[in-house]
Short mmCIF file of C-alpha atoms in Angstrom, two decimals:
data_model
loop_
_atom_site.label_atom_id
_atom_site.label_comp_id
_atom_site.label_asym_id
_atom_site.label_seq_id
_atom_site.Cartn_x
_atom_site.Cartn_y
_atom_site.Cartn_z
CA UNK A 1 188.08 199.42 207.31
CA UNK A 2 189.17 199.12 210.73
CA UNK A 3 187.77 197.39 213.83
CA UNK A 4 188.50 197.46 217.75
CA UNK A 5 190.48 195.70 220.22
CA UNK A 6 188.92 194.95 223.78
CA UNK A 7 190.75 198.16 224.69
CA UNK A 8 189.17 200.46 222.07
CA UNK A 9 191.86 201.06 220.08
CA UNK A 10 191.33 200.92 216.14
CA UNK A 11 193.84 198.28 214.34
CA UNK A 12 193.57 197.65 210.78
CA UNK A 13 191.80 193.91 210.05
CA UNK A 14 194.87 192.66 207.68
CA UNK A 15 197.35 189.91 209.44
CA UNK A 16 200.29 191.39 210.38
CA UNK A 17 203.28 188.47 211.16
CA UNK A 18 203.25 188.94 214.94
CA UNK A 19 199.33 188.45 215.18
CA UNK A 20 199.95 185.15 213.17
CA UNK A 21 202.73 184.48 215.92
CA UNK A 22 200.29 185.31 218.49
CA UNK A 23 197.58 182.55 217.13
CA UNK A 24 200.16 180.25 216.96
CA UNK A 25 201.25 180.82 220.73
CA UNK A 26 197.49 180.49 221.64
CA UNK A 27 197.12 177.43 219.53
CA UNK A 28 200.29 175.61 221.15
CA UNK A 29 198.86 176.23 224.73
CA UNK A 30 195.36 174.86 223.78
CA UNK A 31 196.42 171.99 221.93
CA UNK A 32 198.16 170.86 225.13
CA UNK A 33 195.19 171.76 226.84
CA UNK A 34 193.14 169.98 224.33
CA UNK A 35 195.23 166.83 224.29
CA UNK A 36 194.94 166.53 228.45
CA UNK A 37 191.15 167.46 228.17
CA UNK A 38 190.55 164.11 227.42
CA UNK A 39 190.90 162.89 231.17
CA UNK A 40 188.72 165.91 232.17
CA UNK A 41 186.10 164.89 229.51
CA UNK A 42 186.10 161.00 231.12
CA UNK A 43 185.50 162.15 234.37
CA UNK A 44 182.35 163.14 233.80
CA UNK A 45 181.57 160.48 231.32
CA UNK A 46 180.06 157.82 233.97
CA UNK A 47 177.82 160.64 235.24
CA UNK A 48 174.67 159.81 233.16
CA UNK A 49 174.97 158.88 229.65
CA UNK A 50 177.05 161.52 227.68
CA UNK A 51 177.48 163.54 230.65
CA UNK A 52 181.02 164.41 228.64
CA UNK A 53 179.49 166.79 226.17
CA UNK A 54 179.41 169.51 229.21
CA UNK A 55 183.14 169.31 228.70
CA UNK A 56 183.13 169.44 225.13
CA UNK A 57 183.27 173.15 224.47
CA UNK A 58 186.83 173.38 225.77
CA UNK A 59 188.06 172.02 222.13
CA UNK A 60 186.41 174.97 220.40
CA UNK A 61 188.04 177.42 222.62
CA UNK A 62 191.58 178.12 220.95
CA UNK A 63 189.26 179.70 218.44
CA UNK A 64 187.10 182.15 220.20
CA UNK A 65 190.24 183.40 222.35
CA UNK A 66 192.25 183.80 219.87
CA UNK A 67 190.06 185.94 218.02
CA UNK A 68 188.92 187.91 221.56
CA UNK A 69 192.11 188.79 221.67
CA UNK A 70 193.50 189.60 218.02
CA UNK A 71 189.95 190.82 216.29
CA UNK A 72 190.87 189.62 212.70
CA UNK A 73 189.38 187.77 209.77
CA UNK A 74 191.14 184.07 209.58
CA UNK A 75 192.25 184.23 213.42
CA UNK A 76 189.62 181.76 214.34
CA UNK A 77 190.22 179.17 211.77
CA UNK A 78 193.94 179.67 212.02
CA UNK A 79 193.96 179.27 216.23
CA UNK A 80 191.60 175.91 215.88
CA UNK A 81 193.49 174.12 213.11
CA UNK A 82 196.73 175.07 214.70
CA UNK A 83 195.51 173.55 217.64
CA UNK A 84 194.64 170.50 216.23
CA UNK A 85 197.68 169.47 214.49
CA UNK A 86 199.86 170.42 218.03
CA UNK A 87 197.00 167.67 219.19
CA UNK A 88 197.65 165.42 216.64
CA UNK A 89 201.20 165.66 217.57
CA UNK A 90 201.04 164.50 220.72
CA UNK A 91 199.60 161.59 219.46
CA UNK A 92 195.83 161.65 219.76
CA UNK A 93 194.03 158.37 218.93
CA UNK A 94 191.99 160.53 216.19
CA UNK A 95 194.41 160.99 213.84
CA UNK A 96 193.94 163.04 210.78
CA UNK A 97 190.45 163.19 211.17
CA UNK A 98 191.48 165.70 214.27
CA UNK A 99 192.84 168.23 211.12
CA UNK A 100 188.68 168.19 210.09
CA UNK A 101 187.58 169.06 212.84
CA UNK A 102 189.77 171.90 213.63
CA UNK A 103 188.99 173.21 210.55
CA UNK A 104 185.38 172.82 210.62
CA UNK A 105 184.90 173.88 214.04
CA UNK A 106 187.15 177.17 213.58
CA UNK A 107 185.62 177.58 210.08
CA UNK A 108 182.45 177.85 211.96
CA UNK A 109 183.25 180.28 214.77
CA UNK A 110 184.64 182.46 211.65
CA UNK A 111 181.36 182.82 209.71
CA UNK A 112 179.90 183.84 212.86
CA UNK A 113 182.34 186.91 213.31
CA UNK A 114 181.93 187.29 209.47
CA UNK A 115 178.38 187.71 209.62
CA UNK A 116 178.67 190.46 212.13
CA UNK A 117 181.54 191.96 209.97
CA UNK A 118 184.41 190.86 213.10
CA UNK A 119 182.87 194.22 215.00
CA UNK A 120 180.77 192.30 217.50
CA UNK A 121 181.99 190.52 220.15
CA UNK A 122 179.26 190.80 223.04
CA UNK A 123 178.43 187.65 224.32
CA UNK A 124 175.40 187.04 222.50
CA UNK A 125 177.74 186.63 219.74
CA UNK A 126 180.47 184.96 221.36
CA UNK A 127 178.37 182.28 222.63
CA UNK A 128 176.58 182.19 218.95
CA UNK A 129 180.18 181.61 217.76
CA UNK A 130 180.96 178.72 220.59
CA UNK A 131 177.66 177.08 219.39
CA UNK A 132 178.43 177.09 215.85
CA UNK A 133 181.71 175.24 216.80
CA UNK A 134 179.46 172.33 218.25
CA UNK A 135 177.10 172.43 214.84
CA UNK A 136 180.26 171.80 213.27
CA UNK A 137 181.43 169.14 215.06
CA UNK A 138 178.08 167.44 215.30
CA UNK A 139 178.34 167.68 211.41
CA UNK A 140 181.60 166.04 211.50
CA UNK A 141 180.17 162.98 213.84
CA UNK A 142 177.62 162.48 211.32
CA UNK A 143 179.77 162.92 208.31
CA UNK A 144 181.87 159.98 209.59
CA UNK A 145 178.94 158.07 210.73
CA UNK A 146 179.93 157.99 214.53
CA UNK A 147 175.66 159.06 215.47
CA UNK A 148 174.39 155.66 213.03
CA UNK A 149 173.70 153.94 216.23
CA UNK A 150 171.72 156.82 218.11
CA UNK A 151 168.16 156.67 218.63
CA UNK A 152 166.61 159.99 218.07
CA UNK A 153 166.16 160.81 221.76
CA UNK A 154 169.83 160.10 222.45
CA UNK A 155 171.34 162.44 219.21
CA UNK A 156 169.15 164.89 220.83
CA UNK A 157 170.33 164.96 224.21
CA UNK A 158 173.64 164.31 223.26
CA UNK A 159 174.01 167.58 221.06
CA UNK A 160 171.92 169.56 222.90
CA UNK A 161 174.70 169.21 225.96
CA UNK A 162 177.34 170.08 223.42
CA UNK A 163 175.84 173.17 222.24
CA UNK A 164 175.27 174.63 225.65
CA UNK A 165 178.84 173.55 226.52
CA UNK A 166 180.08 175.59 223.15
CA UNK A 167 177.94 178.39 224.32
CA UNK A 168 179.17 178.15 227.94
CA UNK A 169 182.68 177.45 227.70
CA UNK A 170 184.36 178.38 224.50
CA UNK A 171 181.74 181.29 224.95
CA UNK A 172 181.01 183.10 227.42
CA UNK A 173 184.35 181.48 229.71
CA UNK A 174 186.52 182.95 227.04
CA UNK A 175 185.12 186.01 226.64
CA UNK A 176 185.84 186.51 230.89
CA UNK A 177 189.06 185.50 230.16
CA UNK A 178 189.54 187.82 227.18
CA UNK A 179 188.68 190.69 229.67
CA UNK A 180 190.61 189.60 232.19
CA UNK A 181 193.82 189.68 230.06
CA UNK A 182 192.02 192.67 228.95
CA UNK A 183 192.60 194.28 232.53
CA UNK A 184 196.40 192.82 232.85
CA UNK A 185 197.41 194.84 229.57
CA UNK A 186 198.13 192.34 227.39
CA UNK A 187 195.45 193.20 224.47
CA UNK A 188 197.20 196.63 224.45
CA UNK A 189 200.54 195.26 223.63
CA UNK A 190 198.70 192.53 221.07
CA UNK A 191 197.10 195.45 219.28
CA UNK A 192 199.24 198.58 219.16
CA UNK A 193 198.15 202.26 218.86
CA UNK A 194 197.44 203.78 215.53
CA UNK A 195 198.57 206.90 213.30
CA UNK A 196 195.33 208.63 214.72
CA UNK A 197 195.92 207.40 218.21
CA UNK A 198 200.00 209.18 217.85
CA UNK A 199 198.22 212.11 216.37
CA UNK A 200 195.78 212.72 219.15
CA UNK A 201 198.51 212.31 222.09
CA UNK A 202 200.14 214.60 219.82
CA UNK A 203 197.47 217.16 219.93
CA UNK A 204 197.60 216.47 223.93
CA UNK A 205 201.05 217.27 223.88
CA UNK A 206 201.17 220.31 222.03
CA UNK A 207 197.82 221.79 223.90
#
């Protein structure tokens, strides 16, 4: 089977070595980006209460990107736990529990490509994919028991931001950004041309 890049052409779905290299690259810029998010995320913190979770989408995004721009199963669980442990690296105050939810949040963006057999990437499904990521991590919270103090209201409200944040940002703000790297050529040299692609400039050629 083979599926598209943003610019159309066919690539098969297996990993090759430099689309693992890619991911990584991606993943080393957004776990930079992740660790420094934190000051972004407490500026808006002493909004209203939880006015952070707007902000909270940016940790999904290594995943969605990354798969945007390579269009393969295991790039979005790759990209996200990748990103974590550069995180965890620089020393975040998480620890390993960082390592979870990377993989549960990119584990989640996956199924969502899955279930759409990693053809679709509209933004319907993009942002389904960013919300997934903040199901995941709201799994996570409760798994480790940081929502026992929430009153009903609160968990609520809380999630609710962080779901239209996954939507909004790892969403639909890296799918613009996909196309815009889209227009500056770089998807074309991520995902080379094919045997039928040769064959048709071929037949170009030769008419």
């Amino acid at each position: 089977m083979q599926s598209k890049t943003l610019g159309g052409l066919p690539v098969k779905k297996g990993l090759r070595l430099s689309d693992i290299l890619v991911t990584v690259l991606i993943s080393l810029v957004f776990g930079v980006v992740y660790h420094f998010w934190a000051s972004v995320y407490s500026l808006f913190k002493p909004l209203f209460p939880e006015a952070g979770e707007l902000m909270y989408g940016m940790w999904f995004a290594a995943a969605t990107l990354a798969f945007l721009l390579i269009r393969k199963p295991g790039v979005a669980v790759i990209a996200e736990l990748a990103a974590a442990h550069i995180e965890v690296l620089f020393g975040s105050g998480w620890g390993l529990n960082l390592l979870l939810y990377g993989l549960i949040q990119g584990l989640a963006c996956e199924l969502v490509f899955a279930a759409f057999r990693y053809r679709k990437t509209g933004a319907w499904v993009v942002a389904l994919a960013g919300a997934a990521a903040a199901f995941g991590s709201m799994f996570m919270d409760f798994y480790l028991s940081y929502t026992d103090d929430y009153a009903l209201w609160m968990f609520i409200f809380k999630y609710s931001m962080r779901v239209i944040s996954g939507v909004l940002i790892a969403g639909l703000a890296m799918l613009a950004l996909a196309k815009a790297l889209e227009r500056t050529g770089v998807t074309s040299l991520l995902n080379p041309a094919s045997s039928k692609d040769y064959a048709a400039l071929d037949d170009v050629r030769n008419g």
